[in-house]
Structure formats: structure tokens, C-alpha cells
Amino acid sequence: MAILIDQTKRVIIQGITGREGQARAKLMLGYGTNVVGGCTPGKGGQEVLGVPVFDAVADAMQHSREHCGGDVDISVVLVPARFVKGAAIEAIEAGVKLLLLVPDRVPVWDAMEIAAAAKHHGASFVGPNTLGIISPGKAVVGMIGGRAESAKAWFKPGNVGVISRSGGMSSSTAYYLGQAGIGTSTICHVGGDSVLGLRFPDVALMFQNDPETDAIVLFGEIGGSMEEDLAQLMQEKKVTKPVVAYIGGKAATEGTRFSHAGAIIEGNRGTHAGKVKALRDAGATVVESFGDLPEATQRVLATKN
């Protein structure tokens, strides 16, 4: 089953005629993602890699309903950052229920307006500043894996869900798990910005309800409260599947930014020590070294079997 993306989901790409749009369309199509259309204003009627291009998301939605078996499920937004808000709200108002916002440098106020529109229309989004989502052996959205050939080689299907704020570490975590013989159900890079759509707790609840996921592996960072919020769900028994975590940024002090905009310690909030304690108190296995994640995950899975 996996979460968020599989081979049954109908996907469109906003910005498909641009350089990034074409490159990521090649990845998604090559991996087997069901890309039913693309959108670029003023370029309707063209094709990219055999995918029809429409001027508006509403046109792509109509095409999907008439020729592809139903509504568009996911829109992958690959337009310049200053156009992301308009593109995202257009998709939300056209009825798309899940968006993947790939670009970085999306203004915070724009992200907040997207969040408000999504809430109003019952939609959700991943990102901004996300590498994407992949359910190995099924489908990929975004740019995770780079090329279809490498994505197929690096990520193995399996029963562990991976969540991270880091695109590179999302891929690395799943890669090293795979090298240890541990496959993944879905890898979700939630994005590195301070204002995000789906957060760790939201994705963890999806993994909790996914019968193909037996454990969750988390690459966390300093800053924000996503790790602590996940720990709270574990304390409340809303997430009962085993969680194995590594928290980066142990040496960071107040005011230090750790790679991402959202990874900054403010006062006593978002510290490494606080996140480790919250997760351990909730029953998670928290490793000291990133390289310990595969072995710790093997031990956790062995206890379930």
C-alpha cells in the first residue's frame, strides 16, 4: 500500500515545459509514475515526453476525468519560487488534494497563504523545499533519486517508512538501510523550511495506518518541534509502531542554523538534547551515530518478528 504515492495515483506537473519540469518528468515517467498531464500557461497543446500540456490545472483535471479514470490526485509544482503560491492555489482550487512543492526560497508569507488555502479546501501539501516522495517499486514524485535508473538501484521495497527534513539524508538513510537488507515502504522528505505542509507527526500517523509499514526511521534535526510532537503522539499511543531516530546537530548552540531554515535553536526550544529525551521517553530508539541506524532498525524489526 505505502503512503502518499503509488502507481495508481494520477499525477500532473506544473511547470513541465521548463528545464526542471522536463528533467523531473523524465525521472517520474521512467520510474513508472502515472503522469497524466502537465501545465504551463500559454503552452497548452504541446507535449513533453508524450505527456499532454495544458494552460490551466482545471483543463488537466478535465482531461484526467475524461481519459485517465478520475481526478488528478497529486500536482508536482516545479515553477520558480515566486510563482509557487499562484500555482499551488490554482491546483488547490481546481480540486487537487495533494501538492508537492519542490522549489526552495518560497517566501514564508506565501507558504502561509498556501497553507490557509489548503485547509479551506481540504487539501494538503508536502514542502516547500522538498526533494520528493518515493514508494520503492511503485512510483516517485519530485526529484528524489535523480534519475529513474539510480532510484531503482538505490531504494529497495520493504516495510520501513523513512521521514526526514533533509533531502540528502532521506536518500542516504534509505540507501544505507537497503545496503543492510532493509527495504522501505515510502520515503518522505517533508522539506527543510520553517513553514511546511505535512510534518513528521502527520506522516508518522500515515505510516501507523499503513499495513505495509512495520517501523518508522526518522532523521531529525535541531529546531522546531516536529520531533517532540511525534513523541507526544507516541506517548498518547496514537503512533505505536517502533520508531528509530537519529537527531543531527548535537554540537549546535543557540542561534546556530543547521543546514535548513527551520533547523535553528531559539532559547531552550528545539535543542538536540530535548528532542532525544522526548523521543526516548516515548519509547523510540535514538542512536548516537547516523551509521548506527541500520543495525538499530534490524534489532527493532527482529523483536517484532
Short mmCIF file of N, CA and C in Angstrom, two decimals, residues 79-174:
data_model
loop_
_atom_site.label_atom_id
_atom_site.label_comp_id
_atom_site.label_asym_id
_atom_site.label_seq_id
_atom_site.Cartn_x
_atom_site.Cartn_y
_atom_site.Cartn_z
N VAL A 79 7.82 25.22 -10.52
CA VAL A 79 7.91 26.55 -11.11
C VAL A 79 8.84 27.38 -10.24
N PRO A 80 9.36 28.52 -10.74
CA PRO A 80 10.22 29.37 -9.89
C PRO A 80 9.51 29.76 -8.59
N ALA A 81 10.31 29.97 -7.54
CA ALA A 81 9.76 30.18 -6.20
C ALA A 81 8.70 31.28 -6.16
N ARG A 82 8.91 32.37 -6.91
CA ARG A 82 7.97 33.48 -6.82
C ARG A 82 6.61 33.14 -7.45
N PHE A 83 6.55 32.06 -8.22
CA PHE A 83 5.27 31.65 -8.82
C PHE A 83 4.60 30.49 -8.09
N VAL A 84 5.25 29.97 -7.05
CA VAL A 84 4.73 28.76 -6.38
C VAL A 84 3.36 29.02 -5.76
N LYS A 85 3.20 30.17 -5.09
CA LYS A 85 1.91 30.44 -4.43
C LYS A 85 0.76 30.41 -5.44
N GLY A 86 0.92 31.10 -6.55
CA GLY A 86 -0.15 31.13 -7.54
C GLY A 86 -0.44 29.75 -8.11
N ALA A 87 0.63 29.00 -8.41
CA ALA A 87 0.44 27.67 -8.98
C ALA A 87 -0.23 26.74 -7.98
N ALA A 88 0.22 26.81 -6.73
CA ALA A 88 -0.34 25.91 -5.71
C ALA A 88 -1.81 26.20 -5.46
N ILE A 89 -2.15 27.47 -5.32
CA ILE A 89 -3.55 27.82 -5.04
C ILE A 89 -4.43 27.49 -6.25
N GLU A 90 -3.90 27.66 -7.46
CA GLU A 90 -4.67 27.26 -8.65
C GLU A 90 -5.00 25.76 -8.59
N ALA A 91 -4.01 24.94 -8.24
CA ALA A 91 -4.24 23.50 -8.16
C ALA A 91 -5.23 23.15 -7.06
N ILE A 92 -5.08 23.80 -5.90
CA ILE A 92 -6.00 23.54 -4.78
C ILE A 92 -7.43 23.89 -5.17
N GLU A 93 -7.60 25.05 -5.80
CA GLU A 93 -8.96 25.49 -6.18
C GLU A 93 -9.54 24.64 -7.31
N ALA A 94 -8.65 23.96 -8.08
CA ALA A 94 -9.13 23.06 -9.14
C ALA A 94 -9.51 21.70 -8.60
N GLY A 95 -9.24 21.45 -7.31
CA GLY A 95 -9.68 20.19 -6.70
C GLY A 95 -8.59 19.18 -6.44
N VAL A 96 -7.32 19.54 -6.68
CA VAL A 96 -6.22 18.61 -6.38
C VAL A 96 -6.03 18.56 -4.86
N LYS A 97 -5.97 17.35 -4.31
CA LYS A 97 -5.95 17.20 -2.85
C LYS A 97 -4.57 17.05 -2.24
N LEU A 98 -3.54 16.81 -3.06
CA LEU A 98 -2.19 16.72 -2.52
C LEU A 98 -1.23 17.41 -3.48
N LEU A 99 -0.41 18.32 -2.95
CA LEU A 99 0.59 19.03 -3.76
C LEU A 99 1.98 18.72 -3.23
N LEU A 100 2.93 18.67 -4.13
CA LEU A 100 4.33 18.56 -3.76
C LEU A 100 5.03 19.83 -4.23
N LEU A 101 5.49 20.63 -3.29
CA LEU A 101 6.10 21.93 -3.61
C LEU A 101 7.62 21.78 -3.55
N VAL A 102 8.23 21.60 -4.69
CA VAL A 102 9.67 21.29 -4.76
C VAL A 102 10.56 22.52 -4.56
N PRO A 103 10.26 23.68 -5.12
CA PRO A 103 11.23 24.79 -5.08
C PRO A 103 11.61 25.23 -3.67
N ASP A 104 12.86 25.70 -3.52
CA ASP A 104 13.26 26.36 -2.29
C ASP A 104 13.09 27.86 -2.45
N ARG A 105 13.34 28.59 -1.39
CA ARG A 105 13.23 30.06 -1.35
C ARG A 105 11.80 30.55 -1.59
N VAL A 106 10.82 29.73 -1.27
CA VAL A 106 9.43 30.20 -1.31
C VAL A 106 9.22 31.11 -0.10
N PRO A 107 8.75 32.35 -0.30
CA PRO A 107 8.57 33.26 0.85
C PRO A 107 7.66 32.66 1.91
N VAL A 108 8.00 32.93 3.17
CA VAL A 108 7.23 32.37 4.29
C VAL A 108 5.76 32.77 4.20
N TRP A 109 5.52 34.04 3.86
CA TRP A 109 4.13 34.51 3.79
C TRP A 109 3.37 33.77 2.69
N ASP A 110 4.06 33.44 1.59
CA ASP A 110 3.42 32.67 0.53
C ASP A 110 3.06 31.27 1.03
N ALA A 111 3.99 30.65 1.76
CA ALA A 111 3.72 29.31 2.30
C ALA A 111 2.53 29.34 3.25
N MET A 112 2.42 30.42 4.02
CA MET A 112 1.29 30.53 4.96
C MET A 112 -0.03 30.69 4.20
N GLU A 113 -0.01 31.44 3.09
CA GLU A 113 -1.23 31.59 2.28
C GLU A 113 -1.62 30.27 1.62
N ILE A 114 -0.62 29.51 1.18
CA ILE A 114 -0.90 28.18 0.61
C ILE A 114 -1.52 27.28 1.68
N ALA A 115 -0.97 27.33 2.87
CA ALA A 115 -1.49 26.50 3.97
C ALA A 115 -2.95 26.85 4.27
N ALA A 116 -3.25 28.14 4.25
CA ALA A 116 -4.63 28.56 4.53
C ALA A 116 -5.57 28.08 3.42
N ALA A 117 -5.14 28.20 2.17
CA ALA A 117 -5.98 27.73 1.06
C ALA A 117 -6.17 26.23 1.11
N ALA A 118 -5.11 25.50 1.44
CA ALA A 118 -5.21 24.04 1.53
C ALA A 118 -6.20 23.64 2.63
N LYS A 119 -6.11 24.29 3.76
CA LYS A 119 -7.02 23.99 4.87
C LYS A 119 -8.47 24.27 4.47
N HIS A 120 -8.69 25.38 3.77
CA HIS A 120 -10.04 25.77 3.37
C HIS A 120 -10.67 24.76 2.41
N HIS A 121 -9.82 24.16 1.55
CA HIS A 121 -10.33 23.26 0.52
C HIS A 121 -10.12 21.79 0.87
N GLY A 122 -9.66 21.49 2.06
CA GLY A 122 -9.46 20.10 2.45
C GLY A 122 -8.33 19.42 1.71
N ALA A 123 -7.30 20.20 1.35
CA ALA A 123 -6.14 19.65 0.66
C ALA A 123 -4.93 19.65 1.60
N SER A 124 -3.86 19.03 1.17
CA SER A 124 -2.62 19.05 1.93
C SER A 124 -1.45 19.18 0.97
N PHE A 125 -0.28 19.49 1.51
CA PHE A 125 0.90 19.63 0.66
C PHE A 125 2.15 19.20 1.41
N VAL A 126 3.14 18.81 0.62
CA VAL A 126 4.46 18.46 1.15
C VAL A 126 5.45 19.51 0.64
N GLY A 127 6.30 20.02 1.52
CA GLY A 127 7.22 21.08 1.19
C GLY A 127 6.75 22.39 1.79
N PRO A 128 7.25 23.52 1.30
CA PRO A 128 8.18 23.70 0.17
C PRO A 128 9.58 23.16 0.48
N ASN A 129 10.42 23.23 -0.56
CA ASN A 129 11.81 22.84 -0.45
C ASN A 129 11.93 21.35 -0.14
N THR A 130 11.19 20.54 -0.90
CA THR A 130 11.25 19.09 -0.71
C THR A 130 11.86 18.42 -1.93
N LEU A 131 12.62 17.37 -1.66
CA LEU A 131 13.17 16.56 -2.75
C LEU A 131 12.10 15.65 -3.33
N GLY A 132 11.12 15.30 -2.50
CA GLY A 132 10.02 14.50 -3.01
C GLY A 132 9.69 13.29 -2.15
N ILE A 133 8.92 12.40 -2.74
CA ILE A 133 8.43 11.19 -2.06
C ILE A 133 8.62 10.03 -3.03
N ILE A 134 9.02 8.89 -2.50
CA ILE A 134 9.12 7.70 -3.34
C ILE A 134 8.63 6.48 -2.55
N SER A 135 7.82 5.67 -3.19
CA SER A 135 7.44 4.36 -2.67
C SER A 135 8.17 3.35 -3.56
N PRO A 136 9.30 2.82 -3.10
CA PRO A 136 10.15 1.98 -3.96
C PRO A 136 9.38 0.85 -4.64
N GLY A 137 9.65 0.74 -5.94
CA GLY A 137 8.99 -0.29 -6.73
C GLY A 137 7.62 0.12 -7.24
N LYS A 138 7.13 1.31 -6.81
CA LYS A 138 5.79 1.75 -7.19
C LYS A 138 5.80 3.05 -7.97
N ALA A 139 6.21 4.13 -7.34
CA ALA A 139 6.17 5.43 -8.02
C ALA A 139 6.99 6.45 -7.23
N VAL A 140 7.34 7.53 -7.91
CA VAL A 140 8.08 8.62 -7.29
C VAL A 140 7.49 9.94 -7.77
N VAL A 141 7.47 10.95 -6.87
CA VAL A 141 7.13 12.32 -7.27
C VAL A 141 8.23 13.25 -6.77
N GLY A 142 8.58 14.23 -7.61
CA GLY A 142 9.64 15.16 -7.26
C GLY A 142 10.93 14.78 -7.94
N MET A 143 12.04 14.89 -7.20
CA MET A 143 13.34 14.64 -7.82
C MET A 143 14.17 13.63 -7.03
N ILE A 144 13.56 12.95 -6.07
CA ILE A 144 14.31 12.03 -5.22
C ILE A 144 14.83 10.86 -6.07
N GLY A 145 16.11 10.62 -5.95
CA GLY A 145 16.75 9.58 -6.77
C GLY A 145 17.47 10.14 -7.96
N GLY A 146 17.09 11.35 -8.41
CA GLY A 146 17.78 11.99 -9.53
C GLY A 146 17.36 11.44 -10.88
N ARG A 147 17.71 10.21 -11.16
CA ARG A 147 17.34 9.53 -12.40
C ARG A 147 16.62 8.23 -12.06
N ALA A 148 15.77 7.78 -12.98
CA ALA A 148 14.99 6.57 -12.72
C ALA A 148 15.90 5.38 -12.45
N GLU A 149 17.01 5.30 -13.20
CA GLU A 149 17.91 4.15 -13.04
C GLU A 149 18.52 4.13 -11.64
N SER A 150 18.95 5.31 -11.15
CA SER A 150 19.57 5.34 -9.82
C SER A 150 18.51 5.13 -8.74
N ALA A 151 17.32 5.68 -8.92
CA ALA A 151 16.27 5.48 -7.93
C ALA A 151 15.92 3.99 -7.79
N LYS A 152 15.88 3.29 -8.93
CA LYS A 152 15.59 1.85 -8.88
C LYS A 152 16.72 1.08 -8.21
N ALA A 153 17.96 1.55 -8.42
CA ALA A 153 19.11 0.84 -7.86
C ALA A 153 19.28 1.12 -6.36
N TRP A 154 18.99 2.35 -5.93
CA TRP A 154 19.30 2.75 -4.55
C TRP A 154 18.25 2.31 -3.54
N PHE A 155 16.96 2.38 -3.92
CA PHE A 155 15.90 2.21 -2.92
C PHE A 155 15.19 0.88 -3.12
N LYS A 156 15.16 0.06 -2.07
CA LYS A 156 14.57 -1.28 -2.14
C LYS A 156 13.19 -1.30 -1.49
N PRO A 157 12.23 -1.98 -2.11
CA PRO A 157 10.91 -2.09 -1.48
C PRO A 157 11.00 -2.85 -0.15
N GLY A 158 10.19 -2.44 0.80
CA GLY A 158 10.22 -3.11 2.10
C GLY A 158 9.20 -2.56 3.07
N ASN A 159 9.46 -2.73 4.37
CA ASN A 159 8.44 -2.47 5.38
C ASN A 159 8.82 -1.37 6.38
N VAL A 160 9.76 -0.51 6.00
CA VAL A 160 10.16 0.59 6.90
C VAL A 160 9.86 1.93 6.23
N GLY A 161 9.19 2.80 6.94
CA GLY A 161 8.91 4.14 6.44
C GLY A 161 10.02 5.10 6.88
N VAL A 162 10.43 5.98 6.00
CA VAL A 162 11.51 6.92 6.30
C VAL A 162 10.98 8.35 6.19
N ILE A 163 11.30 9.16 7.21
CA ILE A 163 10.90 10.57 7.22
C ILE A 163 12.14 11.41 7.54
N SER A 164 12.27 12.55 6.86
CA SER A 164 13.39 13.45 7.16
C SER A 164 13.08 14.86 6.70
N ARG A 165 13.77 15.83 7.33
CA ARG A 165 13.73 17.21 6.86
C ARG A 165 14.82 17.47 5.83
N SER A 166 15.75 16.54 5.70
CA SER A 166 16.87 16.69 4.77
C SER A 166 16.66 15.81 3.55
N GLY A 167 16.74 16.41 2.37
CA GLY A 167 16.58 15.61 1.16
C GLY A 167 17.71 14.61 1.00
N GLY A 168 18.95 15.10 1.19
CA GLY A 168 20.09 14.22 1.04
C GLY A 168 20.07 13.08 2.04
N MET A 169 19.69 13.39 3.28
CA MET A 169 19.69 12.35 4.30
C MET A 169 18.48 11.43 4.18
N SER A 170 17.40 11.91 3.57
CA SER A 170 16.28 10.99 3.25
C SER A 170 16.80 9.88 2.34
N SER A 171 17.51 10.31 1.29
CA SER A 171 18.03 9.34 0.34
C SER A 171 19.09 8.46 0.99
N SER A 172 20.01 9.08 1.75
CA SER A 172 21.09 8.31 2.37
C SER A 172 20.56 7.30 3.38
N THR A 173 19.58 7.72 4.16
CA THR A 173 19.01 6.80 5.15
C THR A 173 18.43 5.57 4.47
N ALA A 174 17.63 5.79 3.44
CA ALA A 174 17.02 4.66 2.74
C ALA A 174 18.07 3.82 2.01
#
